Short mmCIF file of C-alpha atoms and ligand atoms in Angstrom, two decimals:
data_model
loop_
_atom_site.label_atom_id
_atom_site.label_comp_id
_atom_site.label_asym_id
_atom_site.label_seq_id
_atom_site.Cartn_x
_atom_site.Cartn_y
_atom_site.Cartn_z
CA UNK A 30 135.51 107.50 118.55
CA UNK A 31 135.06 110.56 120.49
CA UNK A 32 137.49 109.90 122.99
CA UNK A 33 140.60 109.00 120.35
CA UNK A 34 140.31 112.78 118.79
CA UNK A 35 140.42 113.61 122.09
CA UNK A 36 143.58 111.80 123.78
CA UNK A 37 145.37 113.13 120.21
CA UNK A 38 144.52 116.35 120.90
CA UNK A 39 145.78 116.33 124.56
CA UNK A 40 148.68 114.09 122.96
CA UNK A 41 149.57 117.10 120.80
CA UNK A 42 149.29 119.70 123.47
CA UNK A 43 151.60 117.75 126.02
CA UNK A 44 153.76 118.06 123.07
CA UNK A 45 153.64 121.45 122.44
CA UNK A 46 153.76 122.33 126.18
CA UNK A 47 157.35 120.61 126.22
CA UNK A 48 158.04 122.94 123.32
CA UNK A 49 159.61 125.99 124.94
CA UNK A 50 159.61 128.10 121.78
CA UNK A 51 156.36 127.57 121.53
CA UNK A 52 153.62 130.04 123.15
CA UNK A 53 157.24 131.52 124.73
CA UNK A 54 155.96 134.17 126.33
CA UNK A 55 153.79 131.89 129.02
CA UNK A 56 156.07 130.33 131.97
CA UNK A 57 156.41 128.05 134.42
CA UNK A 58 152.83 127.97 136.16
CA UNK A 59 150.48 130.26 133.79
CA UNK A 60 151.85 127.96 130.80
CA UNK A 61 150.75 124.44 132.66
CA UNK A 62 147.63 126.64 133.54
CA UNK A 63 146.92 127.93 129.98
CA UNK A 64 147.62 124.19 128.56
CA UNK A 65 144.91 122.57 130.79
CA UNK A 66 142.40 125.52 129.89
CA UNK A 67 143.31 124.45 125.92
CA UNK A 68 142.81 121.02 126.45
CA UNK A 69 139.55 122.28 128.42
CA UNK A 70 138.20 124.61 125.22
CA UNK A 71 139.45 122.41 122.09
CA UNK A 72 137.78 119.12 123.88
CA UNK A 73 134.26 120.58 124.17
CA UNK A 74 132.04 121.99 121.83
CA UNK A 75 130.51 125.70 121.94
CA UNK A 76 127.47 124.47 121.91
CA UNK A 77 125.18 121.15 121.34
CA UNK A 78 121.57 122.36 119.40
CA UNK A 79 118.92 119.44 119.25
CA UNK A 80 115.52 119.38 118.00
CA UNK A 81 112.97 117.04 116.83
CA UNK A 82 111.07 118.26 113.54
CA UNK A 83 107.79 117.51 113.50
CA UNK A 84 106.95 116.41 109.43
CA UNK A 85 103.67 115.37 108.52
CA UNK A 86 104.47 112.42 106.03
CA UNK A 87 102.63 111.70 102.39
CA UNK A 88 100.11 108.78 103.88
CA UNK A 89 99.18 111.57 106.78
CA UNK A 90 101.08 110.75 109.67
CA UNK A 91 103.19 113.34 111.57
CA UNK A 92 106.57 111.79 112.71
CA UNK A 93 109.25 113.74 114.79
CA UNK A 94 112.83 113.23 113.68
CA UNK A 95 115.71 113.93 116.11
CA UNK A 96 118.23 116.62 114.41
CA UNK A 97 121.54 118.37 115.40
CA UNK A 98 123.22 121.21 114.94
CA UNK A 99 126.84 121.31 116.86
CA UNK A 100 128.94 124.16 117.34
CA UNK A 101 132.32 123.09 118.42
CA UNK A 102 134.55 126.10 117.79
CA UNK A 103 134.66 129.03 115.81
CA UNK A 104 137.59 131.15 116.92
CA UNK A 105 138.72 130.56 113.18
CA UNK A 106 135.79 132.00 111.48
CA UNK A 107 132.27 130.82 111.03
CA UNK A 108 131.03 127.61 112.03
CA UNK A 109 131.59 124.85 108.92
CA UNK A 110 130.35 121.77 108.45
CA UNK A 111 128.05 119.53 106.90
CA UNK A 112 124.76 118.04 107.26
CA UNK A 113 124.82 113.86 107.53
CA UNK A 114 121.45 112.26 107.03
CA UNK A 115 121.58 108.78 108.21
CA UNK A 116 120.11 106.80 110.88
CA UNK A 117 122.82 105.77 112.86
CA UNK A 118 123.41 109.51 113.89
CA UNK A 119 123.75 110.16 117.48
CA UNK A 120 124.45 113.27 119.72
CA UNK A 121 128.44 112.01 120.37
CA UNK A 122 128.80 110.96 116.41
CA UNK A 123 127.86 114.60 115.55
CA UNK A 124 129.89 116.74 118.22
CA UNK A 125 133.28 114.40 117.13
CA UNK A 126 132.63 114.87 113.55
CA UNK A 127 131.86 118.94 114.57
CA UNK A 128 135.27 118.38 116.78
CA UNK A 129 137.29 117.07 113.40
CA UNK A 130 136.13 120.33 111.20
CA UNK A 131 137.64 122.39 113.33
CA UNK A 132 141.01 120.26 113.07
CA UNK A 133 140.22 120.32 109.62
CA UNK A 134 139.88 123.81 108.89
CA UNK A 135 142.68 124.67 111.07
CA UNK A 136 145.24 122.08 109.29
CA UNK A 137 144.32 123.59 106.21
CA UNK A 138 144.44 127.24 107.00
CA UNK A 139 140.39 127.77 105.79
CA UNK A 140 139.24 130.50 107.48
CA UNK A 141 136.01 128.55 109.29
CA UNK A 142 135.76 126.63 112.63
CA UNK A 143 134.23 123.87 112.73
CA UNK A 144 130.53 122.55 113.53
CA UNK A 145 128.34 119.73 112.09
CA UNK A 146 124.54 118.53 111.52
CA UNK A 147 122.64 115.36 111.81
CA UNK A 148 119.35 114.14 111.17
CA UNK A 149 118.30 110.45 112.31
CA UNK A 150 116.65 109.27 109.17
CA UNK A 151 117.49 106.93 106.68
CA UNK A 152 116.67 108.88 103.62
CA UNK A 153 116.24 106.37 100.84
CA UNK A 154 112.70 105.40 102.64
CA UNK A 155 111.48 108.66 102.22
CA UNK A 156 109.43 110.51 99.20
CA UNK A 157 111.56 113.40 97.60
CA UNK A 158 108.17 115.72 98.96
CA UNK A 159 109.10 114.32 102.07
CA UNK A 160 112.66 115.09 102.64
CA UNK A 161 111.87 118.35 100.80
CA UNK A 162 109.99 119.22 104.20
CA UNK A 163 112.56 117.83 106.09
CA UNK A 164 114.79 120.07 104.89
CA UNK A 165 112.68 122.88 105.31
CA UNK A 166 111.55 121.97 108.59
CA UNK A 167 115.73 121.74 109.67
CA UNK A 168 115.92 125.38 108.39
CA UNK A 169 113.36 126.54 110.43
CA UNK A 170 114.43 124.92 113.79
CA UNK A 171 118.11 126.37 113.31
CA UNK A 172 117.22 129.52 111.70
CA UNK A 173 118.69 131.44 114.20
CA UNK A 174 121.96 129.80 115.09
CA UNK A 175 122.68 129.07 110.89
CA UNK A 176 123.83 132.29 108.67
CA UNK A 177 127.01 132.87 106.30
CA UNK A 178 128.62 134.66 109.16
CA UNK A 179 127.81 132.79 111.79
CA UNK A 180 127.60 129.19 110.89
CA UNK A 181 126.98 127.46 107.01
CA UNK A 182 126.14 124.25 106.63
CA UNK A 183 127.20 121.86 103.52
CA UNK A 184 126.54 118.20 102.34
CA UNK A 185 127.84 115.39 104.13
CA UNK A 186 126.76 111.70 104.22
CA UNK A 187 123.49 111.08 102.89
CA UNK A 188 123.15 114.87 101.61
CA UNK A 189 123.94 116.27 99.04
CA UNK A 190 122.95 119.48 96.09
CA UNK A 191 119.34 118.85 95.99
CA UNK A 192 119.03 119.54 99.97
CA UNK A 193 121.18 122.20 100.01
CA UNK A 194 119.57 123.84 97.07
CA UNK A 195 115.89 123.19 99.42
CA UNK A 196 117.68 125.00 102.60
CA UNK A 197 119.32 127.64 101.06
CA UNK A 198 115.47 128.34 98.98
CA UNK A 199 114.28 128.34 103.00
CA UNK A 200 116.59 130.24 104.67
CA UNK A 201 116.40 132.80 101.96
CA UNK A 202 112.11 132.74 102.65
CA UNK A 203 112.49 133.55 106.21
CA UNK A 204 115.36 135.96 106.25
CA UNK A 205 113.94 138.73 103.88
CA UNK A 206 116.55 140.87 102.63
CA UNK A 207 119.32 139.51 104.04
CA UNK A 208 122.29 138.08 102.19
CA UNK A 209 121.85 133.89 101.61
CA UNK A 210 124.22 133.10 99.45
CA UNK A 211 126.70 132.02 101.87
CA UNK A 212 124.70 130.30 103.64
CA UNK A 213 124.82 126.90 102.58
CA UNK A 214 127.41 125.35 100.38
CA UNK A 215 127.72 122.41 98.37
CA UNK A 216 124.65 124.08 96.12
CA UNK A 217 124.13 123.37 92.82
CA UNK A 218 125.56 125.24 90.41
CA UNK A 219 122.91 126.94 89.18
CA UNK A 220 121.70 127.78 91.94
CA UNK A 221 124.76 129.69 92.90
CA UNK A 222 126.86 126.73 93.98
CA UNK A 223 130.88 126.26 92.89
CA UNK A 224 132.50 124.30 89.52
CA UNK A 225 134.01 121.36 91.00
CA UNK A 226 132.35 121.33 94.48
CA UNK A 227 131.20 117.57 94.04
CA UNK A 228 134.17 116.32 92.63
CA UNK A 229 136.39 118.02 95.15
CA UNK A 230 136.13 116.13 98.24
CA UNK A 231 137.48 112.70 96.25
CA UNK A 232 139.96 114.78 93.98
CA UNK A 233 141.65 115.83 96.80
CA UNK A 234 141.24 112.52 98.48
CA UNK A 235 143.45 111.09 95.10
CA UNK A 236 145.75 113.84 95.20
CA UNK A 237 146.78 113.86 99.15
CA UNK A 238 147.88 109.49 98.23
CA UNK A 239 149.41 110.84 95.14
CA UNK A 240 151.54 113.55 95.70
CA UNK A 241 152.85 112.20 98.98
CA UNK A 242 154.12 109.28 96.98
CA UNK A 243 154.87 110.34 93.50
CA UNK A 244 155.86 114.48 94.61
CA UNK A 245 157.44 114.13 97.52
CA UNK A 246 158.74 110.62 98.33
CA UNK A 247 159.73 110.06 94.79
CA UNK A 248 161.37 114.24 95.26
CA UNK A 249 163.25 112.75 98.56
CA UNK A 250 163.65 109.37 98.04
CA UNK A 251 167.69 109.77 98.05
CA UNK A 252 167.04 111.10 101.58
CA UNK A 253 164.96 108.90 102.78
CA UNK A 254 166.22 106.47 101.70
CA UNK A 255 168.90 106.55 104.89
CA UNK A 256 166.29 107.13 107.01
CA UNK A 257 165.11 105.05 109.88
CA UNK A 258 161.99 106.26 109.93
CA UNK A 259 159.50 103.09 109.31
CA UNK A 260 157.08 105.15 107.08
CA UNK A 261 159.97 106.13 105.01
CA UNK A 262 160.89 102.54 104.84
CA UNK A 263 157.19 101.88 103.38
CA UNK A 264 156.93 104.21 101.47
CA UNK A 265 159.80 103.70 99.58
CA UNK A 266 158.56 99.96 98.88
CA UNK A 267 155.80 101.68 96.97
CA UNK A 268 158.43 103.64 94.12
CA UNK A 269 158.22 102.93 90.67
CA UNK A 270 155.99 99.69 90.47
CA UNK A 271 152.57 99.22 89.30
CA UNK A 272 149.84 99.63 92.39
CA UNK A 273 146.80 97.98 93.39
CA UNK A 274 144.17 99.96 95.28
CA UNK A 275 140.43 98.95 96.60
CA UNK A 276 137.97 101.64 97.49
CA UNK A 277 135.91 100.86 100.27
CA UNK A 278 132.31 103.28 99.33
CA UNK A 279 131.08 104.23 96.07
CA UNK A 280 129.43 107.41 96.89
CA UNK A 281 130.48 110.92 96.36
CA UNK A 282 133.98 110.66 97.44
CA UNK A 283 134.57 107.14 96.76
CA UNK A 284 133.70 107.05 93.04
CA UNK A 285 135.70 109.95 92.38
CA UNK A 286 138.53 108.57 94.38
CA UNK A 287 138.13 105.35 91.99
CA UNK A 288 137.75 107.38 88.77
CA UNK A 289 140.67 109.25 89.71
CA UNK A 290 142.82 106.35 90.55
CA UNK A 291 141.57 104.96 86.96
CA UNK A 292 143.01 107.69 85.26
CA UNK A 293 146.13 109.00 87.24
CA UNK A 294 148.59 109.27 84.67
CA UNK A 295 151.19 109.61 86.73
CA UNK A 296 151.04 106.23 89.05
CA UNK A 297 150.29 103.12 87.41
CA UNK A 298 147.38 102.40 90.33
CA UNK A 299 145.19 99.64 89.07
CA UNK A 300 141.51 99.60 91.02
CA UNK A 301 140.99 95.94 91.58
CA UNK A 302 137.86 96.27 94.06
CA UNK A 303 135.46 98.68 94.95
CA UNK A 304 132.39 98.02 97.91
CA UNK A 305 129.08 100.06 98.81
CA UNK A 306 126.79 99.03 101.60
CA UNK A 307 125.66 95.89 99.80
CA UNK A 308 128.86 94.28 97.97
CA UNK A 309 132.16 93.93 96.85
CA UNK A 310 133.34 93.69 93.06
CA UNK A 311 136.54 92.22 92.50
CA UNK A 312 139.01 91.63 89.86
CA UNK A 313 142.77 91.49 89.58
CA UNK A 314 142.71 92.90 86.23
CA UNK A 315 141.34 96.32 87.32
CA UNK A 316 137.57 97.26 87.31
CA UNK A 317 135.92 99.14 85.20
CA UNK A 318 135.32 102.00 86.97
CA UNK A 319 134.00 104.54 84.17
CA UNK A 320 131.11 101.90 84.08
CA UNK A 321 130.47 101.43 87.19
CA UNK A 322 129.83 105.07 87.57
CA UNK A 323 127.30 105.35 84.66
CA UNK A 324 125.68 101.96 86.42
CA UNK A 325 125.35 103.82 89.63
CA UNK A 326 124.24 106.72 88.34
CA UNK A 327 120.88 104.95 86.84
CA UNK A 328 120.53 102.94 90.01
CA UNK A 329 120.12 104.97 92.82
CA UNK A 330 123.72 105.21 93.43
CA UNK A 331 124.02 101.31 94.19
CA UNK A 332 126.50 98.65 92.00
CA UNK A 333 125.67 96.03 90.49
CA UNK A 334 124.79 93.53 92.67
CA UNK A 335 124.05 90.13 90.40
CA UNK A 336 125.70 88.68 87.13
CA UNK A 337 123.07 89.85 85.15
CA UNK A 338 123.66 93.60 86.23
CA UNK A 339 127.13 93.21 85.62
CA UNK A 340 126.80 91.77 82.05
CA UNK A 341 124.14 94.20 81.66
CA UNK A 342 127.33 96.98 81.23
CA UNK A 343 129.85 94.79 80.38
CA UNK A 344 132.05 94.54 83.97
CA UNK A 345 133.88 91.13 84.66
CA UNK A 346 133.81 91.36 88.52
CA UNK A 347 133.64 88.75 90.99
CA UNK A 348 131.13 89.51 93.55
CA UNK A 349 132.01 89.51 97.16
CA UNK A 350 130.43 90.53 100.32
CA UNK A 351 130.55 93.76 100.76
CA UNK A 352 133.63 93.27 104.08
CA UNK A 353 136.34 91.55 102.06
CA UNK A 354 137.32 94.87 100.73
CA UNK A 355 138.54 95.35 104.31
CA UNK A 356 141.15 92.93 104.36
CA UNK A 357 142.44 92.45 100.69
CA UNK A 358 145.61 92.81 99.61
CA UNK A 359 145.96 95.32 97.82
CA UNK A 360 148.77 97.99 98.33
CA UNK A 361 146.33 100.89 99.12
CA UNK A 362 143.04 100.80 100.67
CA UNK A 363 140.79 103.90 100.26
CA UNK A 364 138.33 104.33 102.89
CA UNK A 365 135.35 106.20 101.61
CA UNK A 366 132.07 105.08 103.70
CA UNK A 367 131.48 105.32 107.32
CA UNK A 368 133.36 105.64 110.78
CA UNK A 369 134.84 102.54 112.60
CA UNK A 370 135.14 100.60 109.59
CA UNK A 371 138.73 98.93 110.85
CA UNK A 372 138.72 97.93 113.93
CA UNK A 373 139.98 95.93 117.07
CA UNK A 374 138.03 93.01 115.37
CA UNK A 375 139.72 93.01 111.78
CA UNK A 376 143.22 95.08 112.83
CA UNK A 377 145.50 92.60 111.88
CA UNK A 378 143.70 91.03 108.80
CA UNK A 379 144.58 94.19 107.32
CA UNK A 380 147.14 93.85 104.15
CA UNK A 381 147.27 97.41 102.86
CA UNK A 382 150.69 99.10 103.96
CA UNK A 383 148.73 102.29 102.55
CA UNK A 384 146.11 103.41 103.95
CA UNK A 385 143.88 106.73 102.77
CA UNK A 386 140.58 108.23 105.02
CA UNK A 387 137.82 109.64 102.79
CA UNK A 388 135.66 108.81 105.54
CA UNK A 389 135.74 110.97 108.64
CA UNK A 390 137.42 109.07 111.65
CA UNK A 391 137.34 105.55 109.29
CA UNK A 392 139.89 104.05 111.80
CA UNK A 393 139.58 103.27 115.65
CA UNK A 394 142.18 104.43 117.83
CA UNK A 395 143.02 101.20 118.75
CA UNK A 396 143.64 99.65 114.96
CA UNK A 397 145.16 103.37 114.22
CA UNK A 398 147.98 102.30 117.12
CA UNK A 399 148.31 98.64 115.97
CA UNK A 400 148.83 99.21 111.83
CA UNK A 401 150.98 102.45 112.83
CA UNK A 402 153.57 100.47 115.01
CA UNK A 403 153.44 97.88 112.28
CA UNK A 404 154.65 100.83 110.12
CA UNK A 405 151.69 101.62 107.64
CA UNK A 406 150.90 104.81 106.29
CA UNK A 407 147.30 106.21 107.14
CA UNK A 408 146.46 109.18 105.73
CA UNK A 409 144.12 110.83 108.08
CA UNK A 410 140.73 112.24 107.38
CA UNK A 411 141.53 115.53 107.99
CA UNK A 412 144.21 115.86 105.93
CA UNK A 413 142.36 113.74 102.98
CA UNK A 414 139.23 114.81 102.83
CA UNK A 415 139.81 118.35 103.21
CA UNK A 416 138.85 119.00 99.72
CA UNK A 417 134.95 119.37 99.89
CA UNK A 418 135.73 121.61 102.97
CA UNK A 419 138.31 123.91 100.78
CA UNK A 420 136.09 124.41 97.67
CA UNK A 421 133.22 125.32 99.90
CA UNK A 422 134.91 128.22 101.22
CA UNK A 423 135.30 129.34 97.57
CA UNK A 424 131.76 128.77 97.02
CA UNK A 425 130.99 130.81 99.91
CA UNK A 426 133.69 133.59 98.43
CA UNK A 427 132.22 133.46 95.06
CA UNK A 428 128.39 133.76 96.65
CA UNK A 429 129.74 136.95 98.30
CA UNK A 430 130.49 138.57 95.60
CA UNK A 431 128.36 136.89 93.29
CA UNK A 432 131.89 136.09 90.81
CA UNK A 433 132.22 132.90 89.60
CA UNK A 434 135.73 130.98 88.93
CA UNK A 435 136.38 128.28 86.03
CA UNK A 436 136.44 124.80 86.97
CA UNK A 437 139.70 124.85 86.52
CA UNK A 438 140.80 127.69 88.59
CA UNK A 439 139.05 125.76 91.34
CA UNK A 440 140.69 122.90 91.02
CA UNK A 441 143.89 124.99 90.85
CA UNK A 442 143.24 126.89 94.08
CA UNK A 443 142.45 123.08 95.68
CA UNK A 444 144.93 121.09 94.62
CA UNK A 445 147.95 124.58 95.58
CA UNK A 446 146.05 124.55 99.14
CA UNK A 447 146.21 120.74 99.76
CA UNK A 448 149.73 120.43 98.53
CA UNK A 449 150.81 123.79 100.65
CA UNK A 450 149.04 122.08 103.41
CA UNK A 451 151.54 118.90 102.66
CA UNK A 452 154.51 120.85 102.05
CA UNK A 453 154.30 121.82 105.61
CA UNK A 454 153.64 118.45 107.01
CA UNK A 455 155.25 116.07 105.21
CA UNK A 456 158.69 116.76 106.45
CA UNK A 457 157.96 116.42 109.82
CA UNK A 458 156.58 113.49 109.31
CA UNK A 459 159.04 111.40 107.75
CA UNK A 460 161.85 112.88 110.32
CA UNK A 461 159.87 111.57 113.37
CA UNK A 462 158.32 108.35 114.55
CA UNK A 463 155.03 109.95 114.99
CA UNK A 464 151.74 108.88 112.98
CA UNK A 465 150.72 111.36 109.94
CA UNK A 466 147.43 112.07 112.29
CA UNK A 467 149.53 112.97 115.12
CA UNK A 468 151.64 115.37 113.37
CA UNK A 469 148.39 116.86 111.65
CA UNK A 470 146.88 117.22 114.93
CA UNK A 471 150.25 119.01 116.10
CA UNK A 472 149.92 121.37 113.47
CA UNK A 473 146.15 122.23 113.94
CA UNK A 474 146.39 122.48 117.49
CA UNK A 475 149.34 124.91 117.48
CA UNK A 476 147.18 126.92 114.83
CA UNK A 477 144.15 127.28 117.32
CA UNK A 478 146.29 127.91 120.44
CA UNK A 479 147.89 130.54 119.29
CA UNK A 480 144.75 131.95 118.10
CA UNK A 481 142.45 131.67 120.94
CA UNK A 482 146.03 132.75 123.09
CA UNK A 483 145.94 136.30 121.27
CA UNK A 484 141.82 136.62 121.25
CA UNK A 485 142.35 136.24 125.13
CA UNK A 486 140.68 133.35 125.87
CA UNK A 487 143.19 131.70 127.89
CA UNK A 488 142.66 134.23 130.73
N1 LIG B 513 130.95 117.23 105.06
C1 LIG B 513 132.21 117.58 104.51
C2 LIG B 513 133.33 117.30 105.50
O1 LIG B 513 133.20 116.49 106.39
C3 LIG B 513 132.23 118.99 103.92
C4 LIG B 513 131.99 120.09 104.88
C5 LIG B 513 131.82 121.45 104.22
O2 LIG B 513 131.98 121.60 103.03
O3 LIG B 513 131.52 122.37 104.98
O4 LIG B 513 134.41 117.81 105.40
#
């Protein structure tokens, strides 16, 4: 996983070097020279932090649970990223997911760089006291390499108000009189947190499918429709006709991605399956998705998982295992759990042309390569899922000065940033062959060049 954001990035720079307007002023030896020192900087973290808490659990015993903390770059602005609790994490998982915040921030113009957290635990087998000291106990460890201006955590997988609420009470303990606001986002609101935050990573997960297709392909289509471009070509298959979409993950992002898709009023998008970590619901009439929330919201954020559950709040579903979503054809296909969900193995069982990454880095490199020569659209992650990252920069604004928008001017300020963001990309992309990620990556690598060009670090 680590190595495709990698080979991108050096993709995009070997681009960019071959681009004489760009960086203009280096020549001939000191610009081959300053391109191998980028590819040197943006493909290695800052710095890698790891520590094992030591917790004393409820029956007595004291366990030690491997963390992380990465630092990957921050000649944008603070270190950003969130905090994944799950026990899969691993040292490489965390620096490429620190690695993809920076893209991220950069590609959207948010003022952070980019870092990320990890703790190895699974935390559904733990007591609420117990991941309450956790929490604390990651607060502690990092104390001094965490702070709003140096680097502020946020929720990721597995995470989510409740623990930020715990490490922002900590960090506030140990740092007496010094501002804590900013130091964590993804808060609740209460407890100085932003309208909107937890909707906003699968609004703008919705929005990025939807205004590509009904804004600007629908804006262009005359255009494109003389284009050779093979992502024109697809997308123009997906005009004025009702949709079918599956969301792969019924979390944070995922439901809202569904709920969203249930009630777009401007694309007729019908959500025929939806998958967590233990099934699949299915039917071609659309899914209830309204219900399915309120269902998951009483059960510990699982669906329904038997007949009788699904009676229980009235959902006709078939029930699948929980992979088929993977390979169903449907026109779009939402990906809202893990990493390295398609894959070399199902790559060409794949029937969504569209493809949309709430996950970060959903996609190998090697079935990113296969579905893009075949000519379907993936949406990247970091263009996607920018959305939690975006309104956690206004939470950090509004901590600052302790002002507080309206939901709706949050929403406004997300949705005008990811369609700016959009504006700028989406032309390139449907005038050359390249993959959406590619031309992201383009754009977020020229961003940080030029930036760590002018702060001197190419000497
Ligand atoms: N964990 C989220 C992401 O991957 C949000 C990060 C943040 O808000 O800092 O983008």
């Amino acid at each position: 996983m680590e190595d495709q954001t990698r080979s991108i990035v050096e993709q995009s720079l070997n681009a960019l070097l071959e681009n004489e307007t760009f960086l203009s002023d280096l020549q001939g030896e000191m610009r081959n020279k300053a391109f191998t020192s980028l590819n040197a900087i943006l493909s290695t973290p800052n710095q890698i932090h790891k520590s094992f808490l030591r917790v004393p659990l409820e029956g007595g015993e004291v366990v030690r649970i491997p963390s992380y903390r990465v630092h990957h770059n921050d000649a944008l602005g603070p270190y950003k990223g969130g905090i994944r609790f799950h026990e899969s994490v691993n040292e490489e998982e965390v620096v490429n997911l620190a690695f993809l915040m920076t893209l991220k921030n950069a590609l959207h113009n948010v003022p952070f760089g980019g870092g990320k957290g990890g703790i190895v635990i699974n935390p559904k087998v733990y007591s609420e006291k117990e991941l309450n000291r956790i929490c604390i106990k990651y607060v502690r460890y990092f104390n001094d390499i965490i702070g709003p201006e140096k680097d502020i955590p946020a929720p990721d997988v597995g995470s989510g108000e409740r623990e930020m609420d715990w490490m922002m009470a900590e960090y506030k303990k140990i740092n007496p009189g010094k501002p804590y606001h900013g130091s964590f986002t993804g808060k609740s609101v209460v407890n100085g947190g932003s309208l909107g935050r937890r909707e906003a990573t699968g609004k703008g997960v919705y929005f990025t499918f939807r205004y590509l297709l009904n804004d600007y392909v629908k804006r262009n289509a005359i255009n494109l429709s003389s284009s050779t471009n093979p992502f024109a070509q697809t997308a123009l298959g997906y005009l004025d006709r009702p949709l079918t979409s599956a969301v792969q993950g019924f979390g944070n992002v995922g439901s809202v991605t569904a709920l969203e898709a249930f009630r777009c009023p401007h694309i007729q998008n019908k959500v025929v399956a939806v998958s967590d970590r233990n099934v699949t619901l299915y039917n071609p009439d659309g899914l209830d998705i309204p219900a399915l929330v309120d269902f998951t919201a009483k059960n510990r954020g699982d669906l329904p998982t038997t007949a009788e559950q699904l009676n229980a709040v009235n959902v006709t579903a078939e029930i699948q295992s929980r992979e088929t979503i993977l390979t169903m054809d449907v026109d779009v296909l939402f990906l809202a759990a893990l990493e390295n969900q398609l894959n070399d193995a199902n790559k060409s069982l794949v029937k969504a042309r569209m493809i949309v990454e709430g996950a970060n880095a959903p996609t190998t490199q090697e079935a990113d390569e296969y579905l893009s020569k075949n000519g379907v659209i993936i949406i990247p992650d970091i263009l996607a899922n920018a959305g939690g990252v975006i309104v956690s920069y206004l939470e950090w604004l509004q901590g600052r000065e302790t002002q507080f928008l309206t939901e709706e001017q949050v929403y406004n300020q997300l949705l005008g940033q990811m369609g700016a963001t959009l504006d700028m990309i989406l032309p390139q992309y449907f005038g050359d062959p390249f993959p959406l990620r590619q031309n992201c990556y383009i754009h977020s690598v020229t961003r940080l060049s030029t930036v760590l060009y002018r702060q001197g670090k190419l000497y």
